[in-house]
Coordinates of C-alpha atoms in Angstrom, one line a residue:
Chain A
M1 CA 66.1 -43.6 58.8
P2 CA 65.0 -44.7 55.7
D3 CA 62.0 -45.7 55.7
D4 CA 60.7 -49.5 53.9
L5 CA 60.0 -46.9 50.4
G6 CA 63.3 -46.1 50.7
S7 CA 61.4 -41.9 51.0
G8 CA 62.8 -41.7 54.7
T9 CA 65.4 -39.3 53.8
L10 CA 63.4 -37.0 51.7
L11 CA 60.2 -36.7 54.1
R12 CA 63.2 -36.0 57.1
W13 CA 63.4 -32.7 55.1
V14 CA 60.0 -32.0 54.2
A15 CA 59.2 -32.2 57.7
A16 CA 61.5 -29.8 58.7
I17 CA 61.2 -27.5 56.1
D18 CA 57.3 -27.9 57.3
R19 CA 58.5 -26.8 60.4
A20 CA 60.5 -23.4 58.8
D21 CA 57.4 -22.5 57.1
R22 CA 56.0 -22.1 60.2
A23 CA 58.1 -20.5 62.3
G24 CA 58.4 -17.9 60.0
W25 CA 61.3 -18.9 58.2
P26 CA 61.4 -17.0 54.3
L27 CA 63.0 -19.4 52.3
V28 CA 64.6 -22.9 52.1
M29 CA 67.0 -23.5 49.4
L30 CA 66.8 -27.3 48.5
I31 CA 70.8 -28.9 48.0
A32 CA 71.7 -32.0 47.0
A33 CA 75.0 -32.7 48.8
D34 CA 75.0 -36.5 48.4
P35 CA 76.2 -36.7 44.4
A36 CA 75.4 -40.6 44.6
D37 CA 71.4 -39.9 46.8
P38 CA 70.8 -36.9 43.7
L39 CA 66.7 -34.9 44.1
D40 CA 65.1 -32.8 42.0
G41 CA 65.0 -29.2 43.6
L42 CA 62.1 -28.4 41.7
A43 CA 59.7 -31.9 42.7
M44 CA 61.5 -31.4 46.0
A45 CA 59.9 -27.9 45.8
A46 CA 56.2 -28.5 44.4
W47 CA 55.3 -31.0 46.7
C48 CA 56.5 -28.9 50.1
A49 CA 54.3 -26.1 48.0
A50 CA 51.0 -27.6 48.9
S51 CA 52.0 -28.0 52.2
T52 CA 53.2 -24.7 53.2
T53 CA 52.0 -21.5 53.2
H54 CA 54.9 -18.0 53.3
I55 CA 58.4 -19.8 52.5
R56 CA 60.1 -19.7 50.0
L57 CA 61.4 -23.0 48.4
C58 CA 64.2 -22.3 46.0
A59 CA 65.6 -25.1 43.9
S60 CA 69.2 -26.0 42.2
I61 CA 69.3 -26.6 38.7
D62 CA 72.0 -27.9 36.9
G63 CA 73.1 -25.2 34.2
D64 CA 74.6 -27.6 32.3
T65 CA 72.0 -30.0 31.1
V66 CA 69.4 -27.7 30.8
E67 CA 66.8 -26.0 28.5
P68 CA 65.7 -23.3 28.9
F69 CA 62.6 -24.1 27.9
T70 CA 62.2 -26.7 29.4
L71 CA 63.3 -25.2 32.8
A72 CA 61.3 -21.8 32.2
R73 CA 57.9 -24.5 31.8
G74 CA 59.5 -26.0 35.4
L75 CA 59.4 -22.4 36.8
A76 CA 56.6 -21.2 35.7
T77 CA 54.1 -23.7 37.3
L78 CA 56.1 -23.9 40.7
D79 CA 55.6 -20.2 40.6
H80 CA 51.7 -20.4 40.0
L81 CA 51.1 -23.3 41.6
S82 CA 52.6 -21.5 45.4
G83 CA 50.9 -18.2 44.8
G84 CA 54.7 -16.8 43.9
R85 CA 56.8 -18.8 46.0
A86 CA 58.8 -20.0 43.8
A87 CA 63.1 -18.9 43.7
W88 CA 65.7 -20.8 41.5
R89 CA 69.5 -21.1 41.6
L90 CA 71.7 -22.6 38.8
T91 CA 74.7 -24.8 39.3
G92 CA 76.9 -25.1 36.0
S93 CA 80.3 -24.2 35.5
D94 CA 79.7 -21.8 32.4
A95 CA 83.6 -21.9 31.0
T96 CA 81.2 -21.6 27.8
G97 CA 78.0 -19.0 28.8
R98 CA 75.9 -21.5 28.9
V99 CA 74.7 -20.5 32.3
T100 CA 74.7 -17.2 31.9
E101 CA 72.5 -17.3 28.0
L102 CA 70.0 -19.9 29.6
A103 CA 69.3 -17.6 32.8
D104 CA 68.8 -15.2 30.2
V105 CA 67.0 -16.8 28.1
V106 CA 64.3 -18.9 31.0
S107 CA 64.3 -14.6 31.9
R108 CA 62.3 -14.1 28.9
L109 CA 60.3 -17.1 28.2
L110 CA 58.7 -16.3 31.9
L111 CA 57.7 -12.8 30.5
S112 CA 56.6 -13.8 27.6
W113 CA 52.6 -13.3 28.4
G114 CA 52.1 -9.8 29.2
A115 CA 51.1 -9.0 32.6
E116 CA 47.7 -9.1 31.0
A117 CA 47.3 -11.2 28.9
L118 CA 44.8 -13.1 30.3
I119 CA 41.8 -11.2 29.4
E120 CA 38.6 -14.5 29.9
N121 CA 36.4 -13.2 27.3
V122 CA 34.1 -15.3 27.8
A123 CA 31.5 -14.6 25.3
A124 CA 33.6 -13.5 22.4
A125 CA 35.9 -17.1 23.2
M126 CA 39.2 -15.6 23.9
L127 CA 41.0 -16.3 26.8
S128 CA 43.6 -14.3 26.6
D129 CA 45.3 -11.4 24.2
A130 CA 47.1 -11.8 21.1
E131 CA 48.6 -8.5 21.0
A132 CA 50.0 -9.7 24.5
V133 CA 51.7 -12.8 24.4
M134 CA 55.5 -12.5 22.1
P135 CA 57.4 -14.6 20.7
I136 CA 61.3 -14.6 22.3
A137 CA 63.1 -15.0 18.7
H138 CA 66.3 -15.9 20.8
D139 CA 69.2 -16.8 18.6
G140 CA 73.0 -17.0 21.0
A141 CA 75.8 -19.0 20.3
H142 CA 74.2 -22.4 22.3
F143 CA 70.4 -21.9 22.2
S144 CA 68.3 -20.8 19.6
L145 CA 64.1 -20.7 20.3
R146 CA 61.0 -19.2 19.2
G147 CA 58.7 -19.2 22.4
P148 CA 56.7 -17.4 23.5
L149 CA 56.4 -20.3 27.0
N150 CA 52.9 -21.9 27.0
I151 CA 52.4 -20.7 30.0
P152 CA 51.7 -17.1 31.3
R153 CA 53.3 -14.9 33.7
P154 CA 53.5 -16.1 36.5
P155 CA 52.9 -14.3 39.7
Q156 CA 56.6 -13.1 40.3
G157 CA 58.1 -12.5 36.2
V158 CA 61.1 -14.4 36.8
P159 CA 61.2 -16.1 40.1
L160 CA 63.8 -15.4 42.2
R161 CA 66.7 -16.6 41.6
L162 CA 69.5 -16.8 43.9
A163 CA 73.3 -16.9 44.2
L164 CA 74.7 -19.5 46.9
P165 CA 77.2 -18.3 49.6
G166 CA 79.7 -21.1 49.4
D167 CA 80.2 -24.3 48.8
P168 CA 76.9 -26.0 47.9
A169 CA 79.4 -29.8 48.6
Q170 CA 79.5 -28.9 52.3
A171 CA 75.0 -28.0 52.5
G172 CA 72.4 -30.0 53.1
A173 CA 70.4 -26.9 53.1
V174 CA 70.4 -23.7 53.4
I175 CA 67.7 -21.4 54.9
V176 CA 67.9 -17.6 55.1
E177 CA 66.9 -15.8 58.4
P178 CA 65.6 -12.5 57.2
D179 CA 69.3 -11.2 57.9
G180 CA 71.0 -14.0 56.3
A181 CA 71.9 -17.4 55.1
R182 CA 72.4 -20.2 57.1
K183 CA 73.9 -23.5 55.9
M184 CA 73.8 -26.4 57.3
S185 CA 73.8 -29.8 57.0
I186 CA 70.7 -32.1 56.8
G187 CA 70.8 -33.1 60.0
L188 CA 70.6 -29.8 61.8
V189 CA 67.5 -28.5 59.9
S190 CA 65.8 -31.2 61.2
E191 CA 67.3 -30.6 65.2
L192 CA 66.7 -27.1 64.1
F193 CA 63.0 -27.1 63.9
A194 CA 62.3 -30.8 65.6
Chain B
M1 CA 39.9 -52.5 35.1
A2 CA 41.4 -50.3 35.0
L3 CA 40.3 -47.1 34.7
G4 CA 43.1 -43.5 34.4
L5 CA 41.6 -40.0 34.8
F6 CA 43.3 -37.7 31.8
V7 CA 43.1 -34.2 33.3
L8 CA 43.9 -31.2 30.0
G9 CA 42.4 -28.0 31.0
H10 CA 39.2 -28.2 31.8
G11 CA 38.4 -30.9 30.3
H12 CA 38.5 -32.3 26.0
N13 CA 36.1 -30.2 25.5
V14 CA 38.5 -27.4 24.1
G15 CA 36.1 -24.5 24.4
A16 CA 35.3 -26.6 28.1
W17 CA 37.4 -23.0 30.0
R18 CA 34.5 -21.5 28.5
S19 CA 31.7 -23.3 31.7
S20 CA 33.9 -22.2 34.6
P21 CA 33.6 -18.7 36.3
S22 CA 37.3 -18.2 36.7
P23 CA 39.0 -20.5 34.0
A24 CA 42.8 -18.8 34.5
A25 CA 42.8 -18.6 38.8
D26 CA 41.2 -22.4 37.6
L27 CA 44.4 -23.6 35.2
L28 CA 46.8 -22.1 37.1
G29 CA 46.3 -22.8 40.7
L30 CA 46.1 -25.9 42.9
D31 CA 42.8 -25.9 44.2
Y32 CA 40.5 -27.2 40.3
Y33 CA 43.6 -29.9 40.6
R34 CA 43.3 -31.0 43.7
T35 CA 39.4 -31.2 43.3
L36 CA 39.4 -33.2 40.2
A37 CA 42.3 -36.0 41.8
Q38 CA 39.9 -35.8 45.4
E39 CA 37.2 -36.5 43.5
A40 CA 39.1 -39.0 40.9
E41 CA 40.3 -40.9 44.2
R42 CA 36.8 -41.0 45.9
G43 CA 36.4 -43.5 42.7
G44 CA 38.8 -45.1 43.8
L45 CA 40.6 -45.1 40.4
D46 CA 43.9 -46.0 39.7
M47 CA 45.6 -42.9 38.4
V48 CA 45.4 -39.1 36.8
F49 CA 47.2 -38.8 33.6
F50 CA 49.1 -34.9 32.6
A51 CA 49.6 -35.0 28.8
E52 CA 52.5 -32.2 28.0
I53 CA 52.5 -29.2 25.4
L54 CA 56.0 -27.6 24.2
Y55 CA 54.8 -24.9 21.8
S56 CA 52.2 -22.2 22.9
Y57 CA 49.2 -22.6 19.9
E58 CA 49.7 -19.7 17.2
L59 CA 49.6 -19.0 14.3
A60 CA 52.2 -17.2 11.5
G61 CA 54.0 -15.8 14.9
R62 CA 51.0 -14.2 16.3
H63 CA 49.6 -16.7 19.9
Q64 CA 46.2 -18.1 19.2
G65 CA 44.0 -16.5 22.3
A66 CA 40.7 -18.6 21.4
M67 CA 42.9 -21.7 22.7
A68 CA 43.1 -22.2 25.5
F69 CA 46.8 -22.7 27.2
P70 CA 47.2 -26.1 27.8
T71 CA 49.4 -28.0 30.1
L72 CA 51.4 -26.9 33.5
D73 CA 55.1 -29.0 33.6
P74 CA 53.1 -31.9 34.6
M75 CA 56.6 -33.5 37.0
V76 CA 55.6 -30.1 38.5
L77 CA 52.4 -30.4 39.4
I78 CA 52.2 -34.4 39.9
P79 CA 54.1 -33.9 43.2
A80 CA 52.0 -30.9 44.2
L81 CA 49.2 -33.1 43.7
S82 CA 50.3 -35.9 45.4
R83 CA 51.1 -34.4 48.4
L84 CA 46.9 -33.7 48.3
T85 CA 46.4 -37.7 47.5
E86 CA 46.8 -40.7 49.4
H87 CA 46.4 -43.8 47.5
I88 CA 45.9 -42.3 43.2
G89 CA 48.7 -42.5 41.1
F90 CA 50.1 -39.9 38.8
V91 CA 51.5 -40.4 35.5
G92 CA 53.0 -37.8 33.6
T93 CA 54.7 -36.7 30.4
Y94 CA 57.5 -35.8 29.4
S95 CA 59.2 -36.5 26.3
T96 CA 62.4 -38.3 24.9
T97 CA 63.0 -36.0 22.1
Y98 CA 63.6 -32.8 24.2
T99 CA 64.4 -34.1 27.5
D100 CA 67.8 -34.8 28.8
P101 CA 67.9 -38.7 30.6
R102 CA 69.1 -37.8 33.9
A103 CA 66.9 -35.3 34.6
T104 CA 64.2 -37.4 33.4
A105 CA 65.3 -39.9 35.7
L106 CA 66.2 -37.5 39.0
K107 CA 62.2 -36.0 38.3
L108 CA 60.7 -39.5 38.0
A109 CA 62.7 -40.7 40.8
T110 CA 62.6 -37.6 43.4
I111 CA 58.3 -37.7 42.5
D112 CA 58.3 -41.7 43.5
R113 CA 60.1 -41.5 47.0
L114 CA 58.3 -38.8 47.4
N115 CA 54.9 -40.4 46.8
G116 CA 55.9 -43.6 47.8
G117 CA 55.4 -45.4 44.3
R118 CA 52.8 -43.7 42.7
T119 CA 53.5 -42.5 39.7
G120 CA 54.1 -43.2 35.9
W121 CA 55.8 -42.5 32.8
N122 CA 53.8 -41.5 30.0
I123 CA 57.3 -41.9 27.5
V124 CA 56.4 -39.6 24.4
T125 CA 58.7 -38.9 21.1
T126 CA 57.0 -36.0 20.4
G127 CA 55.0 -35.5 17.1
A128 CA 55.1 -32.2 17.0
D129 CA 56.7 -30.1 14.8
Q130 CA 56.6 -27.2 16.7
S131 CA 57.9 -28.1 19.7
A132 CA 60.9 -28.3 17.5
A133 CA 61.1 -24.3 17.5
N134 CA 61.6 -24.1 20.8
F135 CA 64.6 -26.8 21.4
S136 CA 67.2 -25.8 18.7
R137 CA 66.0 -27.6 16.6
R138 CA 65.3 -26.9 13.9
D139 CA 63.2 -29.3 12.5
L140 CA 61.6 -31.8 13.7
P141 CA 64.5 -35.6 13.7
E142 CA 61.7 -38.2 11.2
R143 CA 60.2 -41.0 13.7
E144 CA 62.8 -43.7 13.3
A145 CA 64.9 -41.0 14.6
R146 CA 63.1 -40.9 17.5
Y147 CA 62.1 -43.5 19.0
A148 CA 65.2 -45.2 17.7
R149 CA 66.5 -42.0 21.1
A150 CA 63.8 -43.1 23.3
A151 CA 64.8 -46.7 23.4
E152 CA 68.2 -45.0 24.4
F153 CA 66.7 -43.2 26.4
V154 CA 64.4 -45.2 28.2
A155 CA 67.6 -48.0 28.9
E156 CA 69.8 -44.4 30.2
V157 CA 67.1 -43.7 31.9
G158 CA 67.0 -47.3 34.1
S159 CA 70.7 -47.7 34.5
L160 CA 70.2 -44.5 35.7
W161 CA 68.0 -45.9 38.7
D162 CA 70.1 -49.2 39.0
R163 CA 72.7 -47.1 40.8
W164 CA 70.8 -44.3 42.5
P165 CA 69.0 -45.5 46.4
A166 CA 66.3 -47.5 45.6
T167 CA 62.3 -45.8 44.4
P168 CA 59.4 -47.5 45.7
Q169 CA 58.2 -49.2 42.8
G170 CA 61.9 -49.7 41.3
R171 CA 61.1 -48.9 38.3
P172 CA 57.9 -46.2 37.7
V173 CA 55.3 -47.3 35.7
R174 CA 56.0 -47.0 31.9
V175 CA 53.3 -46.2 29.5
Q176 CA 53.2 -45.7 25.7
A177 CA 50.7 -43.8 22.9
G178 CA 51.9 -43.7 20.1
M179 CA 49.9 -46.3 17.9
S180 CA 52.3 -46.2 14.5
P181 CA 54.8 -49.0 13.6
F182 CA 57.3 -47.6 15.2
G183 CA 55.0 -46.7 18.4
K184 CA 54.1 -50.3 18.5
A185 CA 57.6 -52.6 17.9
F186 CA 57.8 -49.4 20.5
A187 CA 55.3 -50.8 23.1
A188 CA 56.2 -54.1 22.6
D189 CA 59.4 -53.5 23.8
V190 CA 58.2 -50.7 27.1
A191 CA 55.3 -50.3 27.5
E192 CA 52.9 -51.3 30.9
V193 CA 50.0 -49.0 30.3
M194 CA 49.3 -48.5 26.7
F195 CA 46.5 -45.0 25.7
T196 CA 45.4 -45.8 23.0
V197 CA 42.5 -44.6 20.0
A198 CA 40.1 -46.3 20.0
R199 CA 36.4 -45.8 17.7
D200 CA 34.4 -48.9 18.1
R201 CA 35.0 -52.4 19.8
D202 CA 35.6 -54.0 16.3
T203 CA 38.7 -52.0 15.9
A204 CA 40.3 -51.5 20.2
I205 CA 39.6 -56.0 20.2
A206 CA 41.7 -55.9 16.6
F207 CA 44.7 -53.7 17.4
R208 CA 44.9 -55.0 21.3
R209 CA 45.5 -58.5 19.6
E210 CA 47.4 -57.2 17.5
L211 CA 49.2 -55.3 20.7
R212 CA 50.0 -58.3 22.4
D213 CA 51.3 -60.8 19.9
L214 CA 53.4 -57.8 19.3
V215 CA 54.5 -57.7 23.5
R216 CA 54.8 -61.8 23.7
G217 CA 57.6 -61.6 20.2
A218 CA 59.4 -58.8 22.0
G219 CA 60.0 -61.9 25.3
R220 CA 57.6 -59.7 27.9
D221 CA 54.0 -61.4 29.0
P222 CA 51.3 -59.4 27.2
D223 CA 49.6 -59.9 30.9
G224 CA 52.1 -57.4 31.9
V225 CA 50.3 -54.7 29.3
R226 CA 46.8 -52.6 30.3
V227 CA 45.7 -51.7 26.9
M228 CA 43.2 -48.9 28.0
P229 CA 41.6 -46.9 24.7
G230 CA 40.4 -43.1 25.7
I231 CA 36.7 -42.8 25.9
A232 CA 34.9 -39.6 26.6
P233 CA 31.7 -40.2 28.5
I234 CA 29.0 -37.5 28.3
L235 CA 26.4 -38.7 30.6
G236 CA 22.6 -38.2 31.9
G237 CA 19.8 -39.5 34.1
T238 CA 18.1 -40.4 31.1
E239 CA 18.5 -40.5 27.5
A240 CA 16.8 -37.5 26.8
E241 CA 19.1 -35.9 29.3
A242 CA 22.2 -36.4 27.7
R243 CA 21.9 -35.3 25.0
E244 CA 21.0 -32.3 26.4
K245 CA 24.4 -31.7 28.3
E246 CA 25.9 -33.2 25.3
A247 CA 24.3 -29.6 23.0
R248 CA 25.0 -28.0 25.6
Y249 CA 28.9 -29.2 25.2
L250 CA 29.1 -28.6 21.6
E251 CA 27.4 -24.7 22.3
L252 CA 30.8 -24.1 24.1
L253 CA 33.0 -24.5 20.8
H254 CA 33.0 -21.1 19.7
P255 CA 33.8 -21.1 15.5
A256 CA 36.5 -19.7 17.6
I257 CA 38.5 -21.3 19.1
Q258 CA 37.3 -24.8 16.1
L259 CA 39.0 -22.6 13.4
A260 CA 41.9 -21.7 16.2
M261 CA 41.6 -25.7 16.7
L262 CA 41.8 -26.8 12.5
G263 CA 44.5 -23.4 12.2
D264 CA 46.9 -25.6 14.5
Q265 CA 46.0 -28.5 12.7
F266 CA 47.7 -27.2 9.6
G267 CA 49.8 -25.0 10.5
M268 CA 47.4 -22.3 8.3
D269 CA 45.1 -19.4 9.0
F270 CA 41.3 -20.5 8.4
S271 CA 39.2 -17.3 10.1
G272 CA 39.0 -15.7 6.9
Y273 CA 37.2 -18.0 5.0
A274 CA 33.2 -18.5 5.1
L275 CA 31.4 -20.8 7.5
D276 CA 29.0 -22.5 4.4
A277 CA 31.7 -22.8 1.6
P278 CA 33.7 -26.0 0.7
L279 CA 36.7 -26.8 2.3
P280 CA 39.2 -24.4 0.9
M281 CA 40.8 -27.9 -0.2
D282 CA 43.9 -26.1 -2.8
D283 CA 44.8 -24.1 0.2
I284 CA 44.7 -27.0 2.8
S285 CA 47.1 -29.0 0.0
Q286 CA 49.5 -26.1 0.2
S287 CA 49.8 -25.6 4.2
P288 CA 53.1 -25.9 6.1
R289 CA 51.4 -29.3 7.7
V290 CA 50.0 -31.2 5.2
L291 CA 53.5 -29.9 2.8
S292 CA 56.0 -31.5 5.9
G293 CA 53.7 -34.4 5.5
M294 CA 53.0 -34.6 8.9
R295 CA 48.5 -33.8 7.6
D296 CA 46.6 -35.7 4.9
P297 CA 44.2 -34.0 2.9
D298 CA 42.3 -36.8 2.2
K299 CA 41.6 -37.1 5.8
L300 CA 38.8 -34.2 5.9
I301 CA 36.4 -36.0 3.6
D302 CA 34.1 -38.6 3.5
A303 CA 34.9 -39.6 0.3
S304 CA 30.7 -40.9 0.1
C305 CA 29.3 -36.9 0.8
G306 CA 32.2 -34.8 -1.2
V307 CA 33.3 -32.0 0.5
P308 CA 31.1 -30.3 3.5
T309 CA 31.2 -26.8 4.2
L310 CA 34.6 -25.2 6.3
G311 CA 31.0 -24.9 9.0
D312 CA 29.6 -28.4 8.1
Y313 CA 33.0 -29.9 8.9
L314 CA 33.8 -27.8 12.2
R315 CA 30.1 -29.3 13.7
S316 CA 31.5 -32.8 12.9
Q317 CA 34.9 -32.7 14.4
A318 CA 33.4 -30.2 17.7
R319 CA 33.1 -34.2 19.2
V320 CA 36.1 -34.9 21.5
R321 CA 39.3 -36.0 18.5
A322 CA 39.6 -39.3 17.6
H323 CA 39.0 -40.6 21.3
H324 CA 34.8 -42.8 21.3
S325 CA 32.3 -41.0 23.0
F326 CA 29.8 -42.1 24.1
V327 CA 26.5 -40.2 25.6
G328 CA 24.1 -42.0 27.9
T329 CA 23.2 -43.6 31.0
P330 CA 25.0 -44.3 33.7
E331 CA 23.9 -47.5 33.4
Q332 CA 24.6 -48.0 29.6
L333 CA 28.2 -46.3 29.9
A334 CA 28.5 -49.1 32.8
D335 CA 26.7 -51.5 30.3
Q336 CA 29.6 -50.9 27.1
L337 CA 32.9 -50.2 29.6
C338 CA 31.8 -53.5 31.1
D339 CA 31.1 -54.9 27.3
W340 CA 34.6 -54.1 25.8
H341 CA 35.9 -55.1 29.1
S342 CA 34.7 -58.3 28.5
A343 CA 35.1 -59.1 24.6
G344 CA 38.8 -57.8 25.3
A345 CA 39.1 -55.1 23.7
C346 CA 40.5 -53.6 26.2
D347 CA 41.5 -54.2 30.2
G348 CA 39.9 -50.6 31.1
F349 CA 39.7 -47.0 29.7
N350 CA 41.3 -43.5 30.1
L351 CA 38.4 -41.7 30.9
M352 CA 37.6 -38.3 28.6
F353 CA 35.6 -35.9 30.2
P354 CA 34.1 -33.0 28.1
V355 CA 33.9 -31.0 30.4
Q356 CA 35.4 -32.2 33.4
A357 CA 34.5 -30.7 36.9
E358 CA 31.3 -32.0 35.5
G359 CA 31.7 -35.2 34.6
V360 CA 34.1 -36.7 37.4
P361 CA 32.3 -36.0 40.0
A362 CA 29.2 -37.8 38.4
F363 CA 31.0 -40.8 36.9
V364 CA 32.5 -41.5 40.5
D365 CA 28.6 -41.4 42.3
Q366 CA 26.4 -42.5 38.9
V367 CA 29.0 -45.7 37.7
V368 CA 31.4 -46.5 39.4
P369 CA 28.5 -47.7 42.1
I370 CA 27.1 -49.6 39.6
L371 CA 30.7 -50.9 38.1
R372 CA 31.7 -52.2 41.8
R373 CA 28.2 -54.3 42.0
R374 CA 29.2 -56.0 39.0
G375 CA 32.9 -56.9 40.7
R376 CA 34.8 -54.7 37.7
V377 CA 36.2 -52.5 39.8
R378 CA 38.0 -53.0 44.0
S379 CA 35.6 -51.0 46.2
G380 CA 39.0 -49.1 48.0
Y381 CA 42.7 -49.2 47.5
E382 CA 44.0 -52.7 48.3
A383 CA 47.2 -51.6 47.3
K384 CA 49.8 -48.6 47.8
S385 CA 51.6 -48.4 44.5
L386 CA 50.0 -48.3 40.7
R387 CA 52.2 -50.3 40.0
G388 CA 50.0 -52.1 42.5
H389 CA 47.1 -50.8 41.6
L390 CA 46.9 -52.1 38.3
G391 CA 48.1 -55.0 38.8
L392 CA 51.3 -54.7 37.1
P393 CA 54.0 -57.3 38.4
A394 CA 57.1 -55.6 40.7
A395 CA 59.7 -53.9 38.0
T396 CA 62.4 -55.8 36.4
G397 CA 65.7 -54.6 35.2
N398 CA 64.4 -54.0 31.9
A399 CA 64.4 -50.5 31.1

């Protein structure tokens, strides 16, 4: 039931995700099934990251509109703040190849800081090693951008990227068990972890 | 009196990261930001503000390791911090030049639903030309074109919010910070909070009066806008202690950091110049950001003193950018905040501590109680939403 702030549905999801985390489920994929009531997956995942410890949080991203630099910043932030529990999934038609190019550019941005780039040399006032942070200089059909990202390499490097099994329009959430994915409506998720 | 905490890395002293035993873990983990937000909430502040930077500090393709990498994505950081707080509002910057209206509307609506109406949006047109290269754009669009797009963008975001399920505040609080003529005209139409740069009280009074006239001219009630200049306080138990702390903070600004900052401003490498020689004005006048019209080299020189040495110039810039700085006791700071507020210089302040881990608890423990005794701030939270904390009217359909 929506509460007086109009936040009820979202908070019901959140409660289910918290329970899934405590029950040891490895991953939740957040999908807005109702186009009239959309949600931002990265914001939801970040809200849940602050209250969970193990579950991986997968955000669905509209691959037809997002800019690679914006998406890379969002994913890097989520992966850092969650201690390496970010996951992502791109939606979109990819008829023009935009989604494929997007995934490639985002991955390169996420890796544009070397794993050893943070040197934290207080005496020399050098936080990071200039040799270990490199522009990506991408020039493609849909994007041309320099980089590098302005966030150091996330714990996973490129966070886990998933393809959705089945039709996203049918699903409220996908909870992944160790041996496979289970797709269910938000009602079922709430029931399962009640 | 409205109070916001502007969180930027370890503080608004660009060398502040050198004061932390674990700078990278602070900047990339939740704990450091959680502590700041919870401290600000303990002090009953209205909001925490995060800026957004869309490029990596570099020169000639080379990353500048001396400057702390700046901001995480505010629209990811804010929901996480909202979960760890109960009352305080959060304002995040998101660019109208480089994001999509639907995506931005969705982020703000989702966050406002999750945190129960504690969200604000700092609407920026992103003035840094370095950002354009990360968004498949050859050049930064002209300021006029950027503000025209911003106006359309805000209108489109508003119409999307009308179509989706209601958010707690109706509209997240709209914040603006541009002080150019275009920025002021835009603010007159849309801003509910205005972050400003004010070097002194009289400038602040004049600006607030002008902005209120513009807001009235745009058909809005000027009392529906909170003007909040930035202030950078350094507090000590005595004036001498505060000055010692100021000196300690200046030591954090290693010349490597200052040269990197200056390089970032002008797009030119200053590391090869002698600190005791005059500023290389001929070379500066040929630097990329001067040639593009973004920087005015004459602003480097104080007409009465002539061209300073590079070292002297860096020392003069060591305080917090152009914002008003304060060094003194908690009582003196409270006096000054109250004086500006009473004089009509502002409706509140955006607090920009040089070293946040020290400045925020000191302000909460030592300055907030004085402001409470004087009746300038609430003794606790009375409203649920950021709009409520700021005493702003309910949102209308206007954007």
